[in-house]
Structure formats: structure tokens, C-alpha cells
PDB file of C-alpha atoms in Angstrom:
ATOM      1  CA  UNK A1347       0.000   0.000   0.000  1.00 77.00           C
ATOM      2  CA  UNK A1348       1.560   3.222  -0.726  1.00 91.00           C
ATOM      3  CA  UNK A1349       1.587   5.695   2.124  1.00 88.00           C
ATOM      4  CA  UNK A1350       0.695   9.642   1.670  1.00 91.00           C
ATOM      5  CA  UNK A1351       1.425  12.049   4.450  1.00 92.00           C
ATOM      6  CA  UNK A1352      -1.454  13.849   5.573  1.00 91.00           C
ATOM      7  CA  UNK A1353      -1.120  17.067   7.945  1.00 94.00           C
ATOM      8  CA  UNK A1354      -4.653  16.763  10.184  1.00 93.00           C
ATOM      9  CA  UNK A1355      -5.186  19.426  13.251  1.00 96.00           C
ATOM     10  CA  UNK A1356      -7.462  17.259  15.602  1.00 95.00           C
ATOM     11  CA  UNK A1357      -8.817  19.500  18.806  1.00 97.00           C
ATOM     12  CA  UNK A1358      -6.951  18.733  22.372  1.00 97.00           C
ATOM     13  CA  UNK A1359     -10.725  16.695  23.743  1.00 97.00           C
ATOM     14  CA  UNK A1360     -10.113  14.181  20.605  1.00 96.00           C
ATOM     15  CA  UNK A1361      -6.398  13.823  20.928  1.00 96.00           C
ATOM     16  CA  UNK A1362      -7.430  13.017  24.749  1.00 96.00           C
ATOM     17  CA  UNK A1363     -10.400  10.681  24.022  1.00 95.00           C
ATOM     18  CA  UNK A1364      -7.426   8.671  21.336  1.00 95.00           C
ATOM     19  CA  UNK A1365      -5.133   8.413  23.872  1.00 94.00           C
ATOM     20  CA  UNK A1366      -7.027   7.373  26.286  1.00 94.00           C
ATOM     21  CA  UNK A1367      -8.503   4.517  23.800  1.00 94.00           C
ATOM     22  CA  UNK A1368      -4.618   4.091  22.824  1.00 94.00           C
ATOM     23  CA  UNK A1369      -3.787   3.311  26.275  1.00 92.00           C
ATOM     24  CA  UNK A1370      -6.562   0.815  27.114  1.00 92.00           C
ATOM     25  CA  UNK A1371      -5.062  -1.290  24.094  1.00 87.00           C
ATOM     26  CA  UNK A1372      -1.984  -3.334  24.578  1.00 80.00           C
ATOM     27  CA  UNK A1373      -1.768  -3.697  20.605  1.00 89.00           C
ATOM     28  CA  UNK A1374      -0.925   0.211  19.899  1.00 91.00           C
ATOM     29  CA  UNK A1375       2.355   1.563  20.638  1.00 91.00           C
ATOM     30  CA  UNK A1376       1.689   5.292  19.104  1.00 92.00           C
ATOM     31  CA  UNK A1377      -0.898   7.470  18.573  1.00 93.00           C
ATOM     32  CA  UNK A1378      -0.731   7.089  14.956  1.00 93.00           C
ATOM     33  CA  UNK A1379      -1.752   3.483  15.096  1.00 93.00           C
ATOM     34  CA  UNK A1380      -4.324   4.071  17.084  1.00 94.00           C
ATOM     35  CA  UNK A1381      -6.038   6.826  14.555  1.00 94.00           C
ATOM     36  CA  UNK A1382      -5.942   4.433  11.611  1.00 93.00           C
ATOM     37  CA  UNK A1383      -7.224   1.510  13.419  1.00 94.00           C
ATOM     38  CA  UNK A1384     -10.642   4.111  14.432  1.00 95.00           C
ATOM     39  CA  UNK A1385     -10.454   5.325  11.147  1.00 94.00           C
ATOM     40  CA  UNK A1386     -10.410   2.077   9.678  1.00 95.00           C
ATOM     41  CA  UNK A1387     -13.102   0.357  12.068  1.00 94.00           C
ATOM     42  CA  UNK A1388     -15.474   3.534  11.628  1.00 94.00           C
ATOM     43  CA  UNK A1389     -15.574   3.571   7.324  1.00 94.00           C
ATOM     44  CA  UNK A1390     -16.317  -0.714   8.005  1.00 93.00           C
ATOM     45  CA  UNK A1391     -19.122   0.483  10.175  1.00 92.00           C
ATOM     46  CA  UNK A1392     -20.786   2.994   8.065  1.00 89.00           C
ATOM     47  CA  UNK A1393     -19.744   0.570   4.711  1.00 87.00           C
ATOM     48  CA  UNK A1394     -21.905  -1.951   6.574  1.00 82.00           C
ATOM     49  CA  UNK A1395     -24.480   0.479   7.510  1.00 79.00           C
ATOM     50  CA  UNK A1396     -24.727   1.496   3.738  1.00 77.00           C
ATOM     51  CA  UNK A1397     -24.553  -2.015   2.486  1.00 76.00           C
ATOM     52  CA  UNK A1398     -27.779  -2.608   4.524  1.00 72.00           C
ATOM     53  CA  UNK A1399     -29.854   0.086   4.076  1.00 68.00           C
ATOM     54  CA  UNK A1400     -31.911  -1.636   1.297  1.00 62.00           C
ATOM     55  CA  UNK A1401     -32.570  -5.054   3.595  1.00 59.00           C
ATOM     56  CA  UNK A1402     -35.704  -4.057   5.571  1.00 53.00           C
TER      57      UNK A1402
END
């Protein structure tokens, strides 16, 4: 996968809130890890969501 750099201002409540999270987990050493990994687990969730919408 090729990797861009992406400058992203997050406010201090977040950055808390992701640390906090980052902390909890034994599997993430930085803070970076920890951001893709939400990122990553939110866009499943809403792909899901999306992919469903139609089932009722």
C-alpha cells in the first residue's frame, strides 16, 4: 500500500479521548496506530451500515 502524508489538526478533547482509547489497548504503541485503526473500524461500520440500508 503506498503511504501519503497527511497534515490533520485534531482538537486537544479528541487527541485526549485517542489516547485514552490508545492506552486501554496493549496492541498500539503510538498514537498514529491508534487513529488508523478508528479510522479504519469507523468507514467498516458505516460501509456496513450502507450495504444494509436496502434489507428491511
Amino acid at each position: 500500500m503506498k503511504k501519503v502524508s497527511v497534515l490533520v489538526n485534531f482538537p486537544p478533547s479528541l487527541l485526549k479521548r485517542i489516547d485514552t482509547y490508545k492506552d486501554e489497548q496493549t496492541s498500539f504503541s503510538t498514537r498514529t496506530q491508534a487513529i488508523l485503526f478508528l479510522l479504519d473500524q469507523a468507514l467498516e461500520i458505516t460501509s456496513n451500515k450502507n450495504d444494509n440500508k436496502g434489507d428491511i
